[in-house]
PDB file of C-alpha atoms in Angstrom:
ATOM      1  CA  MET F   1      12.656 -37.915  -6.464  1.00  0.00           C
ATOM      2  CA  SER F   2      10.865 -39.650  -9.471  1.00  0.00           C
ATOM      3  CA  GLU F   3      10.040 -37.754 -12.557  1.00  0.00           C
ATOM      4  CA  ASN F   4       6.245 -37.982 -11.929  1.00  0.00           C
ATOM      5  CA  ALA F   5       6.310 -36.749  -8.382  1.00  0.00           C
ATOM      6  CA  VAL F   6       4.615 -33.372  -7.682  1.00  0.00           C
ATOM      7  CA  ARG F   7       7.000 -30.993  -6.168  1.00  0.00           C
ATOM      8  CA  GLU F   8       5.448 -28.403  -3.718  1.00  0.00           C
ATOM      9  CA  GLU F   9       6.537 -24.854  -4.528  1.00  0.00           C
ATOM     10  CA  PRO F  10       5.624 -21.570  -2.742  1.00  0.00           C
ATOM     11  CA  PHE F  11       3.407 -19.137  -4.627  1.00  0.00           C
ATOM     12  CA  PRO F  12       5.769 -17.393  -7.081  1.00  0.00           C
ATOM     13  CA  ALA F  13       5.053 -13.789  -5.893  1.00  0.00           C
ATOM     14  CA  PRO F  14       6.782 -12.993  -2.599  1.00  0.00           C
ATOM     15  CA  SER F  15       4.261 -11.967   0.004  1.00  0.00           C
ATOM     16  CA  LYS F  16       4.053 -10.742   3.707  1.00  0.00           C
ATOM     17  CA  GLN F  17       1.146 -10.421   6.072  1.00  0.00           C
ATOM     18  CA  ALA F  18       0.678  -8.586   9.362  1.00  0.00           C
ATOM     19  CA  SER F  19      -2.362  -7.865  11.661  1.00  0.00           C
ATOM     20  CA  GLY F  20      -3.167  -5.470  14.528  1.00  0.00           C
ATOM     21  CA  LEU F  21      -5.757  -3.373  16.054  1.00  0.00           C
ATOM     22  CA  VAL F  22      -6.676  -0.019  14.458  1.00  0.00           C
ATOM     23  CA  ASN F  23      -9.351   1.947  16.157  1.00  0.00           C
ATOM     24  CA  GLY F  24     -10.292  -1.173  18.101  1.00  0.00           C
ATOM     25  CA  VAL F  25     -10.891  -3.199  14.911  1.00  0.00           C
ATOM     26  CA  GLU F  26      -8.700  -6.188  13.800  1.00  0.00           C
ATOM     27  CA  THR F  27      -6.899  -5.072  10.711  1.00  0.00           C
ATOM     28  CA  GLU F  28      -5.138  -7.351   8.282  1.00  0.00           C
ATOM     29  CA  VAL F  29      -2.496  -6.107   5.897  1.00  0.00           C
ATOM     30  CA  SER F  30      -0.690  -8.083   3.130  1.00  0.00           C
ATOM     31  CA  SER F  31       1.681  -7.304   0.257  1.00  0.00           C
ATOM     32  CA  MET F  32       2.433  -9.287  -2.907  1.00  0.00           C
ATOM     33  CA  ASN F  33       5.268  -8.258  -5.081  1.00  0.00           C
ATOM     34  CA  PHE F  34       4.694  -8.942  -8.936  1.00  0.00           C
ATOM     35  CA  SER F  35       7.142  -8.141 -11.713  1.00  0.00           C
ATOM     36  CA  ASP F  36       4.892  -5.005 -12.684  1.00  0.00           C
ATOM     37  CA  LYS F  37       3.016  -4.179  -9.581  1.00  0.00           C
ATOM     38  CA  ILE F  38       3.278  -4.087  -5.754  1.00  0.00           C
ATOM     39  CA  MET F  39      -0.165  -5.016  -4.362  1.00  0.00           C
ATOM     40  CA  VAL F  40      -0.970  -4.018  -0.743  1.00  0.00           C
ATOM     41  CA  THR F  41      -4.263  -4.860   0.901  1.00  0.00           C
ATOM     42  CA  ILE F  42      -5.651  -3.303   4.193  1.00  0.00           C
ATOM     43  CA  SER F  43      -8.683  -5.120   5.238  1.00  0.00           C
ATOM     44  CA  GLN F  44     -11.103  -5.098   8.275  1.00  0.00           C
ATOM     45  CA  GLY F  45     -13.683  -7.826   8.532  1.00  0.00           C
ATOM     46  CA  GLY F  46     -12.546  -9.418   5.372  1.00  0.00           C
ATOM     47  CA  ARG F  47     -13.766  -6.535   3.088  1.00  0.00           C
ATOM     48  CA  LEU F  48     -11.951  -4.816   0.218  1.00  0.00           C
ATOM     49  CA  ALA F  49     -14.183  -2.069  -1.016  1.00  0.00           C
ATOM     50  CA  GLN F  50     -11.826   0.295  -2.872  1.00  0.00           C
ATOM     51  CA  TRP F  51      -8.905  -0.046  -5.134  1.00  0.00           C
ATOM     52  CA  VAL F  52      -6.457   2.725  -5.795  1.00  0.00           C
ATOM     53  CA  GLN F  53      -3.392   2.736  -8.063  1.00  0.00           C
ATOM     54  CA  VAL F  54      -0.216   4.854  -7.947  1.00  0.00           C
ATOM     55  CA  PRO F  55       2.581   4.663 -10.671  1.00  0.00           C
ATOM     56  CA  LEU F  56       5.866   4.825  -8.702  1.00  0.00           C
ATOM     57  CA  ALA F  57       7.982   5.647 -11.782  1.00  0.00           C
ATOM     58  CA  ALA F  58       9.265   9.257 -11.228  1.00  0.00           C
ATOM     59  CA  PRO F  59      10.159  11.791 -13.832  1.00  0.00           C
ATOM     60  CA  SER F  60      13.897  12.757 -13.681  1.00  0.00           C
ATOM     61  CA  SER F  61      13.059  16.013 -11.898  1.00  0.00           C
ATOM     62  CA  ALA F  62      11.269  14.263  -9.065  1.00  0.00           C
ATOM     63  CA  SER F  63      14.324  12.041  -8.512  1.00  0.00           C
ATOM     64  CA  VAL F  64      16.274  15.250  -7.661  1.00  0.00           C
ATOM     65  CA  ASP F  65      13.472  16.320  -5.342  1.00  0.00           C
ATOM     66  CA  MET F  66      13.569  13.013  -3.512  1.00  0.00           C
ATOM     67  CA  ALA F  67      17.380  13.454  -2.949  1.00  0.00           C
ATOM     68  CA  LEU F  68      16.943  16.930  -1.306  1.00  0.00           C
ATOM     69  CA  PRO F  69      17.073  17.354   2.529  1.00  0.00           C
ATOM     70  CA  GLY F  70      13.723  16.919   4.105  1.00  0.00           C
ATOM     71  CA  ALA F  71      12.675  14.373   1.450  1.00  0.00           C
ATOM     72  CA  GLY F  72      12.271  11.722   4.235  1.00  0.00           C
ATOM     73  CA  SER F  73       9.331  13.573   5.848  1.00  0.00           C
ATOM     74  CA  LEU F  74       6.027  11.909   6.262  1.00  0.00           C
ATOM     75  CA  LEU F  75       4.347  13.950   3.572  1.00  0.00           C
ATOM     76  CA  PRO F  76       3.834  11.983   0.423  1.00  0.00           C
ATOM     77  CA  SER F  77       6.136  12.885  -2.532  1.00  0.00           C
ATOM     78  CA  GLU F  78       4.719  15.400  -5.021  1.00  0.00           C
ATOM     79  CA  HIS F  79       5.082  13.312  -8.154  1.00  0.00           C
ATOM     80  CA  LEU F  80       2.836  10.481  -6.883  1.00  0.00           C
ATOM     81  CA  THR F  81      -0.675  10.598  -8.275  1.00  0.00           C
ATOM     82  CA  ALA F  82      -3.344   8.282  -6.841  1.00  0.00           C
ATOM     83  CA  THR F  83      -6.135   7.155  -8.981  1.00  0.00           C
ATOM     84  CA  THR F  84      -9.202   5.387  -7.589  1.00  0.00           C
ATOM     85  CA  LEU F  85      -9.963   2.371  -9.977  1.00  0.00           C
ATOM     86  CA  LEU F  86     -12.917   0.831  -8.130  1.00  0.00           C
ATOM     87  CA  GLY F  87     -15.116   1.785  -5.178  1.00  0.00           C
ATOM     88  CA  GLY F  88     -14.652   4.857  -3.054  1.00  0.00           C
ATOM     89  CA  GLY F  89     -18.173   5.315  -1.770  1.00  0.00           C
ATOM     90  CA  ASN F  90     -18.188   8.897  -0.677  1.00  0.00           C
ATOM     91  CA  GLU F  91     -15.787  11.883  -0.873  1.00  0.00           C
ATOM     92  CA  ASP F  92     -14.235  11.269   2.581  1.00  0.00           C
ATOM     93  CA  ARG F  93     -13.651   7.669   1.851  1.00  0.00           C
ATOM     94  CA  GLU F  94     -12.228   8.321  -1.640  1.00  0.00           C
ATOM     95  CA  THR F  95      -9.899  10.914  -0.350  1.00  0.00           C
ATOM     96  CA  MET F  96      -8.691   8.791   2.481  1.00  0.00           C
ATOM     97  CA  GLY F  97      -8.016   5.944   0.135  1.00  0.00           C
ATOM     98  CA  GLN F  98      -5.947   8.171  -2.031  1.00  0.00           C
ATOM     99  CA  LEU F  99      -4.066   9.534   0.964  1.00  0.00           C
ATOM    100  CA  TYR F 100      -3.177   6.027   2.138  1.00  0.00           C
ATOM    101  CA  ALA F 101      -2.181   4.999  -1.362  1.00  0.00           C
ATOM    102  CA  SER F 102       0.048   8.157  -1.770  1.00  0.00           C
ATOM    103  CA  GLN F 103       1.763   7.555   1.576  1.00  0.00           C
ATOM    104  CA  ILE F 104       2.414   3.899   0.972  1.00  0.00           C
ATOM    105  CA  ALA F 105       3.739   4.835  -2.396  1.00  0.00           C
ATOM    106  CA  SER F 106       5.940   7.488  -0.884  1.00  0.00           C
ATOM    107  CA  LEU F 107       7.389   4.898   1.552  1.00  0.00           C
ATOM    108  CA  LEU F 108       8.149   2.576  -1.356  1.00  0.00           C
ATOM    109  CA  THR F 109       9.983   5.198  -3.373  1.00  0.00           C
ATOM    110  CA  LEU F 110      11.952   6.282  -0.291  1.00  0.00           C
ATOM    111  CA  ARG F 111      13.104   2.701   0.080  1.00  0.00           C
ATOM    112  CA  ASN F 112      13.956   2.306  -3.585  1.00  0.00           C
ATOM    113  CA  PRO F 113      14.169   5.597  -5.448  1.00  0.00           C
ATOM    114  CA  ASN F 114      14.568   3.538  -8.869  1.00  0.00           C
ATOM    115  CA  GLU F 115      11.230   1.701  -8.388  1.00  0.00           C
ATOM    116  CA  GLN F 116       9.300   1.493 -11.674  1.00  0.00           C
ATOM    117  CA  ARG F 117       6.424  -0.670 -10.736  1.00  0.00           C
ATOM    118  CA  SER F 118       2.931   0.618  -9.777  1.00  0.00           C
ATOM    119  CA  LEU F 119       1.309   0.285  -6.403  1.00  0.00           C
ATOM    120  CA  LEU F 120      -2.073  -1.291  -6.317  1.00  0.00           C
ATOM    121  CA  LEU F 121      -3.715  -0.755  -2.930  1.00  0.00           C
ATOM    122  CA  GLY F 122      -7.011  -2.710  -1.974  1.00  0.00           C
ATOM    123  CA  LEU F 123      -8.649  -0.944   1.022  1.00  0.00           C
ATOM    124  CA  GLY F 124     -11.533  -2.210   3.201  1.00  0.00           C
ATOM    125  CA  LEU F 125     -11.834  -0.075   6.332  1.00  0.00           C
ATOM    126  CA  GLU F 126     -15.139  -0.357   8.287  1.00  0.00           C
ATOM    127  CA  LYS F 127     -15.185   3.420   8.941  1.00  0.00           C
ATOM    128  CA  VAL F 128     -13.117   6.435   7.834  1.00  0.00           C
ATOM    129  CA  ASP F 129     -11.894   8.472  10.818  1.00  0.00           C
ATOM    130  CA  THR F 130     -11.033  11.959   9.639  1.00  0.00           C
ATOM    131  CA  THR F 131     -11.113  13.402  13.162  1.00  0.00           C
ATOM    132  CA  THR F 132      -7.842  12.131  14.440  1.00  0.00           C
ATOM    133  CA  SER F 133      -4.510  10.885  12.871  1.00  0.00           C
ATOM    134  CA  ASP F 134      -4.015   7.989  15.207  1.00  0.00           C
ATOM    135  CA  SER F 135      -5.784   5.450  13.005  1.00  0.00           C
ATOM    136  CA  PHE F 136      -3.923   6.771   9.973  1.00  0.00           C
ATOM    137  CA  TYR F 137      -0.500   6.181  11.669  1.00  0.00           C
ATOM    138  CA  ASP F 138      -1.589   2.815  13.035  1.00  0.00           C
ATOM    139  CA  VAL F 139      -2.483   1.667   9.505  1.00  0.00           C
ATOM    140  CA  VAL F 140       0.861   3.055   8.081  1.00  0.00           C
ATOM    141  CA  GLU F 141       2.772   1.321  10.751  1.00  0.00           C
ATOM    142  CA  LEU F 142       1.142  -1.958   9.923  1.00  0.00           C
ATOM    143  CA  VAL F 143       1.809  -1.444   6.278  1.00  0.00           C
ATOM    144  CA  GLN F 144       5.464  -0.916   6.980  1.00  0.00           C
ATOM    145  CA  GLN F 145       5.689  -4.339   8.458  1.00  0.00           C
ATOM    146  CA  VAL F 146       4.871  -5.898   5.123  1.00  0.00           C
ATOM    147  CA  LEU F 147       6.834  -3.714   2.673  1.00  0.00           C
TER     148      LEU F 147
END
């Protein structure tokens, strides 16, 4: 290869993508891992209307809690605090966004208890369904494919 040749390189941040149906709507999920953040996007119809951040660094007492029996439950870890950065719309949409962010952050800390980065979640669901948990579990299942 000559010195002036352009060498194709993949984008430097590792990324993964998955898609599937949630509530009958095509849903795209992606993740990108940066040195200081883990960015996950959940999009329906190409939209991203809400951004939520969750610091994953745990105080030492939370590390002990994660090691206790039952720590692998589906409930988010207590030390994870989601903060809406942009968007939200209404109270239901903001609460659901923070719930998704806390759940995803909890999955990340269960996989790596020493994780120090922050989760940045971009969310763009067409509608928020608070009547059943099916769509919630479908989204979390898609996210697990890209983590």
